[in-house]
Each structure stands twice: as structure tokens, then as C-alpha cells.
């Protein structure tokens, strides 16, 4: 039995690898909100038989696959504007009920993008003063109230500057909100002591992660798993 | 992905209620009262309960059984008008009763289900229901702070449910059930019909299953649920 | 044409006459909540073609006739526990929405019973300390927030004591709430100057009304209509 | 008794909106946006409007027409992310924009529709959205006072309606429409289908007609409502 090899999919693109790794943090029974952008792609990596409920803040639980334009229902989108489909057991509701779910502790996990994350869990992902200020939409409540807040981001910005910092320089989305960060280089937890390295992307060294991180990185005593 | 299955038995669902729990109980008169969950709670005998309900049902019906069996320490209601037993227990100081204006009870529970710590309202100002309540000035007007009411458990009666816990209600059996079904740590719903996943349309769902923890299909609709000939 | 006589129903019972008179204050387009007891009987005196929406606070608009037990729907009652029926265009909703309607100004008129009404409009109808304290249910919000609050009551209590007073002695349901009072003797408005007599029940004299009223009664300069 | 008939024309309904009105506009992206009411409002040209909407639609769509025509003085929204025109107008100070957290905007409007003067919340504490807001202590914790948002007019898009104004919505075209349909002095609903009284079942109604003042059946479902190919 032990020599039966399971087929192993190893995506080469580091972002896809990050997304696939993040998907493994979604466990049976969870209610999950996936933010616009990279987090939405997590859907593609969830096992078909995983009992999980996806929520979108514009008013739906039980999100099914995205549809091509020809098959789209003009009245059925997710918060990012993608045309989605229902599954068996979906429910539609208004914005009031949708955020009641978020604020009252019924949202087990949200996955969000980030401009900056501080070592105390502060999150900045909605505003760059003078450059980008379109409003936060539902991000403030998602970040402040989901039971578990996970960030997915490249480890550094386009210029190579670290996004994981001692303190955020941008206006905050929420204070002390982030629990875990998935990047193209590592999995890092926000602990009371600061950033703790948990896993490394395949081919990335601890030294590289330290160099790309703008705050102290707590290293484990044991071997660091790769993803 | 598929949606989680939360269907279980009456016994197992009610066994999750601990002694001392605060329990929201749906219903306005007979319609919407979860009589089967209440009877199972009486059978299991959990004690020192705080019940939150619009009314105390009538003598010999619904939560009156829990009052009679001495399982209830405190009742938060809008009126006891139909239950002389409850009034007598209150008058004899065998039951602590807190009265709340009906719509404010609904709002406090809704706030609990919406993650809103409190609402400000002028309802009850000038009456004894305002006594002892925190007052806040807004635009020079005094308003009462009515804190959210979130409970350990909610006992809900639905007409139809699916195994994920999506719920739909019948006629005026809605009443306090939809807000209560969002406002507790453990939300237990009994349903007259448990339909296969997909048979409740997404448009028809009134309480999304994400708020609900346990769903129980009623084996029978007992006389408790019937028309009361007074 | 003028000699065609419309059939005129003259109920002899003074309470029925009061109820019929109160019904005439319900005008086209109104949303109306009728309290338990006498006010509910107003339904029987509304013209079949009057465009009006009846509301019951347990969660329904568009209340149709009360049904006998054999035909009753066990899930369809009004706030007084009567088994009612729907009409074309009825809607069911929960207690939250029901009181949203009451508090937000969408309830044009409520008709309530009373223990006492004061000349400034204070209403007491829910508690007699030491004797009767079942809780107020929805009465506080109905009295405080309906756009127009009308009381229907016998002019005096069973012992003949006046129920219309300078000040209420019982715990209040709402301050300065009542606009008009229908009794078995008269129609009286609450004005900034106090109680104003508007109409007399057939066969009742002004002197009798004054004697049965526990506060100053403002009399009109003109003839007083009867009902 | 029968229920009042509130059906009217697009033109007559929109003519009730005065200059300077605060107007709630349903929709989240395309679904639920009352495009036909918006176009009629553009045609009639009422000025100095304050619009409250989740988003500013996209350039060339929905309320962007009202921004382009200079009818809008102020916008209360949760984000402008999809409308570069709106962002440019804000940056050039040609448009006053107030941002609100999405769920708090929904709650403020709901409070307006529920006759609740304000809610207390911790949402936004520690962010610039908390700046300038009244703070109240409850149980030693600071909370923001978020006042109710009630408007002069609400423009609603429904899937189905009846002449009394009972409304039902399609899929995620609900979004802000149900709370907005309860929160204005004049609530105007456009409906894709106006059904005879009695054809919407009482169970199916999501906004009771008692909250609605005018219902307009759409003569056609224009391209505005269609799938957007980006």
C-alpha cells in the first residue's frame, strides 16, 4: 500500500503555489469569504468533497463556479463582479444580513490582499494617500470581524520593498487583525511576539525571506516545511 | 465543495444546552414556538435557564412546562398576558421576569445577531421601562442605550429546512424566529420538513444556514402545534 | 334622487355605535393597526371597497376576515391570537420588520384600549400595580410611534370613575401620545389646551359627558354633531 | 377593504423628487441598480442631490450619468473602485465624497428604516473612518455612534412587484435594496414585472408594500441591466 503514489500537482508559478497552499487552510465546516483578486483563486484548489460554505459580502452563501458571459445570470455576481453560479443549498440575502454574518462571528475565515501588514497584525489594504483612495468597501468589517484573517500577498511590492513591516505606514484597514500571511516566499504567522516563519516556498531560503521582510522574523527550532 | 450537513436528532441537539444557559425561544403565541425542542429540554432537565421569548405561551403549553418543572431562573419577555401560572410565579417571586417593549426585544436580539453592541432609542422614555437604563445624548436629545441580546442557544421552529440549516417559515410563524436564528452561539432549528439540499431555492431561504448549527426534522407535528380552541 | 333613502343601520348598543364611529376615521390609503379587544371590531365597519392596509404587529399586512376554527390556518394569527386570513396582496414578515414599520412612521393610525388618558395625551393601558402587570407587549411602540393614536374606551370604569383625567395615576404606556378618544359617550380630541369635545353619542348630553370626565372639557361654539 | 394601488409611470414617480433631495439608490455593481429611474432622474434634471449608494457604478453607467450631468453635490458610498470618473471628480474637489464601511452603511440605512436613531459599533475604531465620530462608553469599552441614515427618496430595483408595492428581488440584486426600501419618505420602486394583486404570495414578499409609495413597471429591460463583458 505504501508504494502507491498519489498524483502530485506541483505548480511552477510561485503565486499559484501560494494559492494552493492557502487552500489547505480551509477545513471542513468553515464559512469562508475570499477577497477580490488572488484569494478568489483559492476556489480552484478546494477538493470537490470538502464541506465548506463560501460567502460573498454582496449577499450570497454557497458560491458555485464562475460562469462564462454566455451562461451568466445578470443578477448573480460576487463582490468582485464575477458572474458566479449557485450550488445545492445556496442562499441569497441583502447587505444587512450579509454583514450581520461577518460581524457576529459566523464568518470563520477571510482571505484578503494587503499593501502592508505589521508585526502586531495591523492591516493596510485600502488606501494610498494621494494615489489610491477608492474606499474600503467591506474590507474593514471582514478584517476586523472574521474569526480568522489570512492575508495573501507577494512578499514584496513591485519595487522590491517589503510589505511585512514593524509598523504600517499607510492608513489602516483594521488594527491587530491578521492571523497568518501567505506569500510567494513563505507562510508567516502573526504571534504575540511578532512574525513567526512557519513554512517556506520551494526553492526559497530562510535568508531570502529575512532579507525580504521589514520586521524581525521568529524562526522555528525545528525543520521548516516547504510548500 | 459541498455544504456541510448539520442534521441531527432532537436528543443530540438539545443535549448541547448546558445548565445555566441563556436560551432564545421563537414564537408569538402558538405559531413559531418550537414545542418539540422545548419538550425535549424539559425531558433532559437542564436547570437555571434564562429564557428569552415574546410571551410565556399559555398555561400547560410550550415554555410553561419549563416554568412548571422549575428549570427557569429568569424570563425576558414582552408580556405574560395569556399565562396565569407565569404571572403567579412572578408575583410569588419564584420567577424573575424582565419586561421589554416588543419591538425593542426584537431589535436587541437582531443587534446580537448583527454584531452590533447596542442601539440607541427613544422607545420607553417617560415610562418605567426606561428606569436604570444608560442614557446618551445625540443632537441634544436623550436616548436610551439598549444593549444587544445574544444568547448561548436559540431554539427555532421552521416550516422547511435543508441539511445545511437554510430555513423558511410559515405565515405568522416567523415572528421572533428569524432574528433569534442569527443571535446565539448554538442555533438549533426544528423543521416540519427537512428537504434534500437543493430543494429549498436560494430565493426562498429566509435564514441562511451559515447562522444555524443544528437542524432537526420533526418526526410528527404534535397537537401542541394545532389550532387552539379557546 | 334626493328622496332615495340609503339604508341606515343604527346599532343600539353604545359600544357598537362607538366602534362604527371610529371606523369612519379610517381614510383611504392608511396603514392601520387595531389593538386587541374593541379596536379589532372596527374591521366589521369598514366599507368593502376602502383602500386600506391593516397591520398586525406579530408580522402581517393585509389582514382578511377572522376564520372559524375549522377553517383556521394554525400558523396564521393576529397579535390577539385570532385566526385571520390573508387578502390579495398580504405580506408576512418577522417581528423586526413589523416594528420597523411602526417606529419609522409608516403606521398612519393605531387604535388602542386605555385604563386612563390624561388631558396632555399621556396614555396608561398596560399596568395596574399590584393587580395587573402582564407586560406591555407592543403597546409602548404603537402608542409612541404611530402617526395618529386613537383610544377606544368606555368613558368611565366599571365603578363609574372617569378614565379621562387631568393626570394619569397609573404607570404610563407613552407620554403625550393620544390624539383622539372614542368613548361610548363622546368623541374627544386631545388638543394643546386639553380635552375638546367634538361629538356626542346619540342620547347623551353635554352635562353627562362633563360629569363623567375627570378633567376640563373644552366645548365647541357651534352645534355638537351626534354619532 | 382592499389594498391601495400605488402603480404609476416612471415620469410621475421621479417628478416627486425635489432639488436638493437626499436619494438612496439600490444596487451593488449592476445587479439591483434602478437604471431606468436613474435615467429618468437625469432627464428631469433635479439638482444638488446627495446620493447614497454602495458604489458609483462604472464610468458611463447608472449614477455616473448623474455625476457627469452635474446633478450630484455629494456622494455617500463604500467605494468608487470601478468608476475612474468619480475618483477624478473627487480628487478635483468637484464632488464631495463620504466613505462608509459597507456593512455600516447598510446598518445606518436599516436603522433609518427601523426608526432607530443610531447604532453603537466598534467597526472602524483605529482607522481614519472613526475620525470625528461621537464616542460612547459601554461596559468600559469605547464605541462609535453611527447615526441612522434616512433619506427623502429611495430608488429601488425589484424583480417582481404588485400594485400595493410588495416587492421581491432576484439573486444578488437584493444587496442594498431591501434596507433602502424601508428608509425614505418617498420610496419609489421600479419592477421588471408588475403582477396583479395576489400573484405575489405573502411568503414571497421581501419588502412589504406598506413601506413603498410608488411602483413603476419597466416597459423594457434595457441593455443597462445586462451582463457586462469586461
PDB file of C-alpha atoms in Angstrom, chain A residues 55-60 92-103 141, chain B residues 110 114 182 211, chain D residues 26-28 31 54-55 78 101-107 109-110 171-180:
ATOM      1  CA  UNK A  55     -19.699  33.657   1.392  1.00  0.00           C
ATOM      2  CA  UNK A  56     -19.642  36.795  -0.702  1.00  0.00           C
ATOM      3  CA  UNK A  57     -20.475  40.051   1.016  1.00  0.00           C
ATOM      4  CA  UNK A  58     -22.844  41.303  -1.674  1.00  0.00           C
ATOM      5  CA  UNK A  59     -25.289  38.707  -0.408  1.00  0.00           C
ATOM      6  CA  UNK A  60     -24.797  35.002  -1.018  1.00  0.00           C
ATOM      7  CA  UNK A  92     -29.361  34.913  -1.268  1.00  0.00           C
ATOM      8  CA  UNK A  93     -29.755  37.772   1.209  1.00  0.00           C
ATOM      9  CA  UNK A  94     -29.352  41.525   1.460  1.00  0.00           C
ATOM     10  CA  UNK A  95     -26.324  43.554   2.539  1.00  0.00           C
ATOM     11  CA  UNK A  96     -27.674  43.878   6.082  1.00  0.00           C
ATOM     12  CA  UNK A  97     -27.805  40.135   6.648  1.00  0.00           C
ATOM     13  CA  UNK A  98     -24.535  39.647   4.813  1.00  0.00           C
ATOM     14  CA  UNK A  99     -22.603  41.845   7.225  1.00  0.00           C
ATOM     15  CA  UNK A 100     -24.553  40.532  10.203  1.00  0.00           C
ATOM     16  CA  UNK A 101     -22.933  37.239   9.309  1.00  0.00           C
ATOM     17  CA  UNK A 102     -19.492  38.861   9.141  1.00  0.00           C
ATOM     18  CA  UNK A 103     -19.735  40.854  12.374  1.00  0.00           C
ATOM     19  CA  UNK A 141     -15.535  44.597   8.630  1.00  0.00           C
TER      20      UNK A 141
ATOM     21  CA  UNK B 110     -31.336  41.446  15.989  1.00  0.00           C
ATOM     22  CA  UNK B 114     -25.801  41.505  13.621  1.00  0.00           C
ATOM     23  CA  UNK B 182     -28.936  34.698  13.995  1.00  0.00           C
ATOM     24  CA  UNK B 211     -26.181  31.098  11.054  1.00  0.00           C
TER      25      UNK B 211
ATOM     26  CA  UNK D  26     -30.088  50.455  -4.636  1.00  0.00           C
ATOM     27  CA  UNK D  27     -27.580  48.163  -6.296  1.00  0.00           C
ATOM     28  CA  UNK D  28     -24.149  46.622  -5.871  1.00  0.00           C
ATOM     29  CA  UNK D  31     -27.473  43.918 -10.113  1.00  0.00           C
ATOM     30  CA  UNK D  54     -22.831  51.189  -2.286  1.00  0.00           C
ATOM     31  CA  UNK D  55     -20.696  52.205  -5.271  1.00  0.00           C
ATOM     32  CA  UNK D  78     -18.466  52.414   0.397  1.00  0.00           C
ATOM     33  CA  UNK D 101     -17.731  50.824   5.781  1.00  0.00           C
ATOM     34  CA  UNK D 102     -20.044  48.671   3.682  1.00  0.00           C
ATOM     35  CA  UNK D 103     -21.872  46.856   6.451  1.00  0.00           C
ATOM     36  CA  UNK D 104     -22.150  50.027   8.497  1.00  0.00           C
ATOM     37  CA  UNK D 105     -23.704  51.849   5.549  1.00  0.00           C
ATOM     38  CA  UNK D 106     -26.219  49.003   5.359  1.00  0.00           C
ATOM     39  CA  UNK D 107     -26.839  49.228   9.126  1.00  0.00           C
ATOM     40  CA  UNK D 109     -29.828  52.769   6.352  1.00  0.00           C
ATOM     41  CA  UNK D 110     -31.530  49.875   8.126  1.00  0.00           C
ATOM     42  CA  UNK D 171     -30.486  36.667  -6.616  1.00  0.00           C
ATOM     43  CA  UNK D 172     -27.738  39.147  -5.625  1.00  0.00           C
ATOM     44  CA  UNK D 173     -29.816  42.059  -6.928  1.00  0.00           C
ATOM     45  CA  UNK D 174     -31.069  42.302  -3.332  1.00  0.00           C
ATOM     46  CA  UNK D 175     -27.992  43.909  -1.776  1.00  0.00           C
ATOM     47  CA  UNK D 176     -28.948  47.420  -0.552  1.00  0.00           C
ATOM     48  CA  UNK D 177     -32.471  47.420  -1.983  1.00  0.00           C
ATOM     49  CA  UNK D 178     -34.389  45.863   0.935  1.00  0.00           C
ATOM     50  CA  UNK D 179     -32.990  48.193   3.621  1.00  0.00           C
ATOM     51  CA  UNK D 180     -33.262  51.245   1.346  1.00  0.00           C
TER      52      UNK D 180
END
